[in-house]
Amino acid sequence: MNYSPPNPIDRLRDELSKARHCILNLMPEAYQGMLRSYYHCETREDRMRWKNAVADEIVAEVEAIPQQQVPARGPWSQDRANCPLRGRGSSSEYTSGFTLPEGLRRHLAGWGDSQYCPVVEEITQLAHAYWHDTFAEADAAEDRAKAAALAARRASETLYRTAPGGDPELLDGPYSYRATRTPDGLQWAEERLRGLGFSIECSDRIWTATYQDGEHIVYADHRQPGQLAFYVYPLPASTARRRKPRLLGQFTIFDTWKHDLPAKFQDRLAPATQIARR
Ligand SMILES: [Zn+2]
């Protein structure tokens, strides 16, 4: 039988994990369940929300420091509480504890420039290690499936070019949760763009609406309901040496606007092109 001693890195990792579990076991019992709740996170969304949810639960449980025990309340009238996982407040000598609820929530969730709770930090590492062991394969499979679905959409759907260079985007752009116009809405918006003097092209499934004004070119994005978005760039000739032309300005024409649209468009275009001439 061959005996192979444990790899020193694995051994250290194992010891670190034990130390972190030890921290967890030393926490007041009322909070242990909350901190251990990472075992119940199944979906990615649950995992992403976990730390904030724990912070919210702890903040809801914690008791404020009695007013007479707060040494220097100063201008603060808010209740304060110490972090129940450590029994110490923020490091500022003028305060005692954290403001409730926001200061303590920030400390626990690690937001902003507040001092991050070292206990939550260690338990978060435990959670990540557990989630990695449990979900890494499923996550990778999910990522592959998403990438394949996206590639299939890009190979068959209309793509929208709203800037010179770069890849054209799908109807919902880089954000799949973004609201998009219906086919009728897109057609209505195209008519509106033509009324502003835009020329619209769709070749090889790539849609572009552009407007040329002297040395400038405006790209339109009509995909989102409620508005037309415009992006002003220098014409490619003047940026021959630049990889990505500089965005000179952007503006919006809302769907609710009915009168003098070409004048409104020109009013908004002028500042961007003037900046460029300076
Ligand atoms: Zn803390």
Tab-separated table of C-alpha atoms and ligand atoms in Angstrom:
chain	number	residue	atom	x	y	z
A	1	MET	CA	0.000	0.000	0.000
A	2	ASN	CA	1.316	3.365	-0.961
A	3	TYR	CA	0.828	6.115	1.559
A	4	SER	CA	0.975	9.616	0.150
A	5	PRO	CA	1.139	12.388	2.736
A	6	PRO	CA	-1.439	15.127	2.264
A	7	ASN	CA	-0.379	17.982	0.049
A	8	PRO	CA	0.638	20.895	2.342
A	9	ILE	CA	-1.755	23.289	0.556
A	10	ASP	CA	-4.666	20.888	1.064
A	11	ARG	CA	-3.695	20.475	4.700
A	12	LEU	CA	-3.643	24.247	5.260
A	13	ARG	CA	-6.951	24.629	3.456
A	14	ASP	CA	-8.426	21.969	5.699
A	15	GLU	CA	-7.100	23.658	8.828
A	16	LEU	CA	-8.400	27.043	7.703
A	17	SER	CA	-11.814	25.563	7.105
A	18	LYS	CA	-11.787	24.033	10.612
A	19	ALA	CA	-10.805	27.395	12.099
A	20	ARG	CA	-13.667	29.073	10.250
A	21	HIS	CA	-16.164	26.480	11.464
A	22	CYS	CA	-14.783	27.116	14.934
A	23	ILE	CA	-15.517	30.853	14.575
A	24	LEU	CA	-19.043	29.959	13.489
A	25	ASN	CA	-19.521	27.701	16.522
A	26	LEU	CA	-18.351	30.468	18.850
A	27	MET	CA	-21.054	32.868	17.660
A	28	PRO	CA	-24.060	33.565	19.882
A	29	GLU	CA	-26.564	30.772	19.277
A	30	ALA	CA	-29.266	33.157	18.119
A	31	TYR	CA	-27.138	34.061	15.087
A	32	GLN	CA	-25.619	30.694	14.235
A	33	GLY	CA	-28.647	29.529	12.265
A	34	MET	CA	-28.637	32.716	10.194
A	35	LEU	CA	-24.933	32.366	9.442
A	36	ARG	CA	-25.305	28.691	8.555
A	37	SER	CA	-28.167	29.385	6.169
A	38	TYR	CA	-25.752	29.238	3.230
A	39	TYR	CA	-26.383	25.473	3.251
A	40	HIS	CA	-29.916	26.177	2.058
A	41	CYS	CA	-29.011	28.379	-0.889
A	42	GLU	CA	-29.830	26.431	-4.038
A	43	THR	CA	-29.981	28.881	-6.890
A	44	ARG	CA	-27.385	31.414	-7.962
A	45	GLU	CA	-29.794	34.188	-7.044
A	46	ASP	CA	-30.108	32.766	-3.511
A	47	ARG	CA	-26.340	32.650	-3.216
A	48	MET	CA	-25.950	36.211	-4.448
A	49	ARG	CA	-28.564	37.442	-2.005
A	50	TRP	CA	-27.344	35.389	0.938
A	51	LYS	CA	-25.046	37.900	2.618
A	52	ASN	CA	-27.515	40.785	2.386
A	53	ALA	CA	-30.282	38.539	3.688
A	54	VAL	CA	-28.124	37.520	6.670
A	55	ALA	CA	-27.289	41.184	7.345
A	56	ASP	CA	-31.003	42.079	7.245
A	57	GLU	CA	-31.909	39.245	9.619
A	58	ILE	CA	-29.214	40.157	12.113
A	59	VAL	CA	-30.148	43.848	11.993
A	60	ALA	CA	-33.768	42.904	12.672
A	61	GLU	CA	-32.751	40.849	15.722
A	62	VAL	CA	-30.210	43.123	17.336
A	63	GLU	CA	-31.022	45.359	20.298
A	64	ALA	CA	-30.092	49.015	20.367
A	65	ILE	CA	-27.649	50.246	23.007
A	66	PRO	CA	-29.628	51.943	25.816
A	67	GLN	CA	-29.387	55.707	25.253
A	68	GLN	CA	-27.673	56.481	28.577
A	69	GLN	CA	-24.846	54.075	27.697
A	70	VAL	CA	-23.918	55.837	24.472
A	71	PRO	CA	-21.050	58.061	25.630
A	72	ALA	CA	-21.022	60.670	22.909
A	73	ARG	CA	-24.193	60.782	20.887
A	74	GLY	CA	-23.113	64.033	19.311
A	75	PRO	CA	-25.352	65.126	16.498
A	76	TRP	CA	-26.700	61.594	16.036
A	77	SER	CA	-30.212	60.949	17.080
A	78	GLN	CA	-30.407	57.507	15.554
A	79	ASP	CA	-30.312	54.355	17.643
A	80	ARG	CA	-27.037	52.509	17.634
A	81	ALA	CA	-26.009	48.907	18.203
A	82	ASN	CA	-22.790	46.974	18.513
A	83	CYS	CA	-22.100	44.192	16.069
A	84	PRO	CA	-23.515	41.141	17.880
A	85	LEU	CA	-20.924	38.907	16.215
A	86	ARG	CA	-18.028	40.700	17.779
A	87	GLY	CA	-19.393	42.829	20.556
A	88	ARG	CA	-17.519	45.893	19.390
A	89	GLY	CA	-18.635	48.951	17.561
A	90	SER	CA	-17.064	50.936	14.757
A	91	SER	CA	-13.561	52.186	15.337
A	92	SER	CA	-14.449	55.875	15.583
A	93	GLU	CA	-13.855	57.131	19.118
A	94	TYR	CA	-16.742	59.559	18.854
A	95	THR	CA	-19.347	56.909	18.348
A	96	SER	CA	-20.424	53.791	20.040
A	97	GLY	CA	-21.570	50.943	17.873
A	98	PHE	CA	-23.099	51.370	14.451
A	99	THR	CA	-26.165	53.377	13.483
A	100	LEU	CA	-29.331	51.312	13.148
A	101	PRO	CA	-30.223	50.000	10.741
A	102	GLU	CA	-27.937	51.249	7.976
A	103	GLY	CA	-24.545	51.452	9.698
A	104	LEU	CA	-24.759	47.935	11.091
A	105	ARG	CA	-26.146	46.563	7.811
A	106	ARG	CA	-23.213	48.073	5.928
A	107	HIS	CA	-20.755	46.642	8.419
A	108	LEU	CA	-22.265	43.165	8.090
A	109	ALA	CA	-22.724	43.179	4.325
A	110	GLY	CA	-19.397	44.907	3.667
A	111	TRP	CA	-20.731	47.872	1.742
A	112	GLY	CA	-19.218	51.268	1.295
A	113	ASP	CA	-16.270	52.346	3.353
A	114	SER	CA	-17.538	51.012	6.658
A	115	GLN	CA	-15.319	48.554	8.443
A	116	TYR	CA	-16.287	45.103	7.161
A	117	CYS	CA	-17.312	42.560	9.770
A	118	PRO	CA	-14.406	40.076	10.023
A	119	VAL	CA	-16.751	37.321	11.224
A	120	VAL	CA	-19.060	37.630	8.218
A	121	GLU	CA	-15.949	37.743	6.027
A	122	GLU	CA	-14.741	34.376	7.327
A	123	ILE	CA	-18.185	32.747	7.157
A	124	THR	CA	-18.567	34.065	3.610
A	125	GLN	CA	-15.374	32.203	2.698
A	126	LEU	CA	-16.895	29.037	4.163
A	127	ALA	CA	-20.054	29.624	2.157
A	128	HIS	CA	-18.116	30.127	-1.073
A	129	ALA	CA	-16.082	26.971	-0.521
A	130	TYR	CA	-19.270	24.975	0.158
A	131	TRP	CA	-21.047	26.442	-2.869
A	132	HIS	CA	-18.044	25.741	-5.069
A	133	ASP	CA	-17.905	22.087	-4.011
A	134	THR	CA	-21.655	21.696	-4.408
A	135	PHE	CA	-22.540	23.744	-7.461
A	136	ALA	CA	-19.406	24.276	-9.589
A	137	GLU	CA	-20.337	21.572	-12.118
A	138	ALA	CA	-23.966	22.601	-12.392
A	139	ASP	CA	-22.960	26.262	-12.713
A	140	ALA	CA	-20.505	25.461	-15.496
A	141	ALA	CA	-23.166	23.430	-17.339
A	142	GLU	CA	-25.618	26.307	-16.944
A	143	ASP	CA	-23.034	28.753	-18.302
A	144	ARG	CA	-22.362	26.522	-21.298
A	145	ALA	CA	-26.082	26.205	-22.032
A	146	LYS	CA	-26.537	29.979	-21.782
A	147	ALA	CA	-23.570	30.643	-24.065
A	148	ALA	CA	-24.929	28.150	-26.617
A	149	ALA	CA	-28.407	29.725	-26.514
A	150	LEU	CA	-26.887	33.173	-26.959
A	151	ALA	CA	-24.746	32.016	-29.888
A	152	ALA	CA	-27.845	30.463	-31.514
A	153	ARG	CA	-29.758	33.727	-31.106
A	154	ARG	CA	-26.881	35.746	-32.530
A	155	ALA	CA	-26.741	33.392	-35.518
A	156	SER	CA	-30.420	33.821	-36.376
A	157	GLU	CA	-31.881	37.073	-35.018
A	158	THR	CA	-31.549	40.673	-36.168
A	159	LEU	CA	-28.569	42.413	-34.567
A	160	TYR	CA	-28.459	46.144	-33.897
A	161	ARG	CA	-25.438	48.327	-34.454
A	162	THR	CA	-25.701	51.456	-32.313
A	163	ALA	CA	-22.049	52.512	-32.449
A	164	PRO	CA	-19.267	52.369	-35.033
A	165	GLY	CA	-17.072	49.339	-34.399
A	166	GLY	CA	-17.661	46.688	-31.779
A	167	ASP	CA	-20.154	43.849	-32.038
A	168	PRO	CA	-23.775	44.578	-32.925
A	169	GLU	CA	-26.224	43.626	-30.177
A	170	LEU	CA	-29.367	41.545	-29.855
A	171	LEU	CA	-32.734	43.239	-29.439
A	172	ASP	CA	-32.403	43.090	-25.645
A	173	GLY	CA	-28.787	44.177	-25.812
A	174	PRO	CA	-26.372	42.983	-23.169
A	175	TYR	CA	-29.166	42.876	-20.568
A	176	SER	CA	-31.714	40.140	-21.048
A	177	TYR	CA	-34.012	41.737	-18.444
A	178	ARG	CA	-34.340	44.940	-20.447
A	179	ALA	CA	-37.770	45.750	-21.875
A	180	THR	CA	-37.877	45.914	-25.662
A	181	ARG	CA	-40.317	47.233	-28.233
A	182	THR	CA	-42.765	44.910	-29.948
A	183	PRO	CA	-42.362	44.393	-33.730
A	184	ASP	CA	-45.074	47.044	-34.283
A	185	GLY	CA	-43.322	49.367	-31.839
A	186	LEU	CA	-40.026	48.907	-33.700
A	187	GLN	CA	-41.702	49.772	-36.975
A	188	TRP	CA	-43.316	52.868	-35.447
A	189	ALA	CA	-39.919	53.972	-34.095
A	190	GLU	CA	-38.287	53.396	-37.492
A	191	GLU	CA	-40.841	55.716	-39.087
A	192	ARG	CA	-40.029	58.312	-36.451
A	193	LEU	CA	-36.317	57.968	-37.252
A	194	ARG	CA	-36.974	58.365	-40.994
A	195	GLY	CA	-38.933	61.512	-40.168
A	196	LEU	CA	-35.790	62.864	-38.489
A	197	GLY	CA	-33.756	62.192	-41.629
A	198	PHE	CA	-32.130	58.893	-40.602
A	199	SER	CA	-31.237	56.306	-43.184
A	200	ILE	CA	-32.009	52.793	-42.052
A	201	GLU	CA	-30.224	49.750	-43.371
A	202	CYS	CA	-30.524	46.077	-42.629
A	203	SER	CA	-28.018	43.861	-44.365
A	204	ASP	CA	-26.809	40.429	-43.264
A	205	ARG	CA	-29.272	40.746	-40.362
A	206	ILE	CA	-27.409	43.815	-39.039
A	207	TRP	CA	-29.674	46.813	-38.511
A	208	THR	CA	-28.271	50.353	-38.492
A	209	ALA	CA	-29.910	53.760	-38.419
A	210	THR	CA	-27.511	56.639	-39.008
A	211	TYR	CA	-27.647	60.344	-39.679
A	212	GLN	CA	-24.717	62.264	-41.125
A	213	ASP	CA	-24.073	65.835	-40.169
A	214	GLY	CA	-20.882	67.282	-41.624
A	215	GLU	CA	-18.016	65.496	-39.918
A	216	HIS	CA	-20.284	63.652	-37.520
A	217	ILE	CA	-22.397	60.580	-37.571
A	218	VAL	CA	-25.307	59.855	-35.257
A	219	TYR	CA	-26.308	56.269	-34.453
A	220	ALA	CA	-29.848	55.621	-33.251
A	221	ASP	CA	-31.045	52.984	-30.809
A	222	HIS	CA	-34.812	52.454	-30.973
A	223	ARG	CA	-35.035	49.128	-29.127
A	224	GLN	CA	-36.261	50.324	-25.742
A	225	PRO	CA	-39.897	51.360	-25.391
A	226	GLY	CA	-40.573	55.004	-24.625
A	227	GLN	CA	-37.568	56.633	-26.228
A	228	LEU	CA	-35.125	56.956	-29.071
A	229	ALA	CA	-31.509	57.138	-27.955
A	230	PHE	CA	-28.862	58.861	-30.085
A	231	TYR	CA	-25.067	58.584	-30.002
A	232	VAL	CA	-22.856	61.108	-31.783
A	233	TYR	CA	-19.456	60.082	-33.160
A	234	PRO	CA	-16.870	61.700	-35.413
A	235	LEU	CA	-16.989	60.309	-38.941
A	236	PRO	CA	-14.532	57.430	-39.455
A	237	ALA	CA	-12.346	59.542	-41.801
A	238	SER	CA	-11.292	61.812	-38.946
A	239	THR	CA	-10.536	58.904	-36.649
A	240	ALA	CA	-8.513	56.789	-39.023
A	241	ARG	CA	-5.781	56.304	-36.433
A	242	ARG	CA	-8.083	55.675	-33.529
A	243	ARG	CA	-9.285	52.210	-32.751
A	244	LYS	CA	-12.541	53.239	-31.151
A	245	PRO	CA	-14.056	56.560	-32.113
A	246	ARG	CA	-14.804	58.780	-29.157
A	247	LEU	CA	-18.440	59.206	-28.177
A	248	LEU	CA	-18.998	62.962	-28.520
A	249	GLY	CA	-22.436	63.097	-26.988
A	250	GLN	CA	-25.696	61.276	-26.441
A	251	PHE	CA	-29.296	62.355	-26.083
A	252	THR	CA	-32.845	61.101	-26.063
A	253	ILE	CA	-36.105	61.889	-27.845
A	254	PHE	CA	-39.063	60.563	-25.873
A	255	ASP	CA	-41.982	58.830	-27.578
A	256	THR	CA	-44.418	61.205	-25.890
A	257	TRP	CA	-42.945	64.219	-27.702
A	258	LYS	CA	-45.126	65.116	-30.661
A	259	HIS	CA	-44.210	68.546	-32.003
A	260	ASP	CA	-41.206	69.967	-33.882
A	261	LEU	CA	-39.212	66.768	-33.580
A	262	PRO	CA	-36.573	67.702	-36.208
A	263	ALA	CA	-35.939	71.002	-34.375
A	264	LYS	CA	-35.704	69.214	-31.024
A	265	PHE	CA	-33.298	66.726	-32.571
A	266	GLN	CA	-31.069	69.499	-33.987
A	267	ASP	CA	-31.103	71.383	-30.661
A	268	ARG	CA	-29.744	68.330	-28.912
A	269	LEU	CA	-27.287	67.409	-31.639
A	270	ALA	CA	-25.667	70.862	-31.796
A	271	PRO	CA	-23.858	70.797	-28.404
A	272	ALA	CA	-22.164	67.469	-29.180
A	273	THR	CA	-20.888	68.615	-32.554
A	274	GLN	CA	-19.741	71.968	-31.134
A	275	ILE	CA	-17.700	70.253	-28.419
A	276	ALA	CA	-16.011	68.327	-31.176
A	277	ARG	CA	-15.085	71.529	-33.083
A	278	ARG	CA	-13.439	73.122	-30.067
B	1	ZN	ZN	-19.069	42.501	13.066
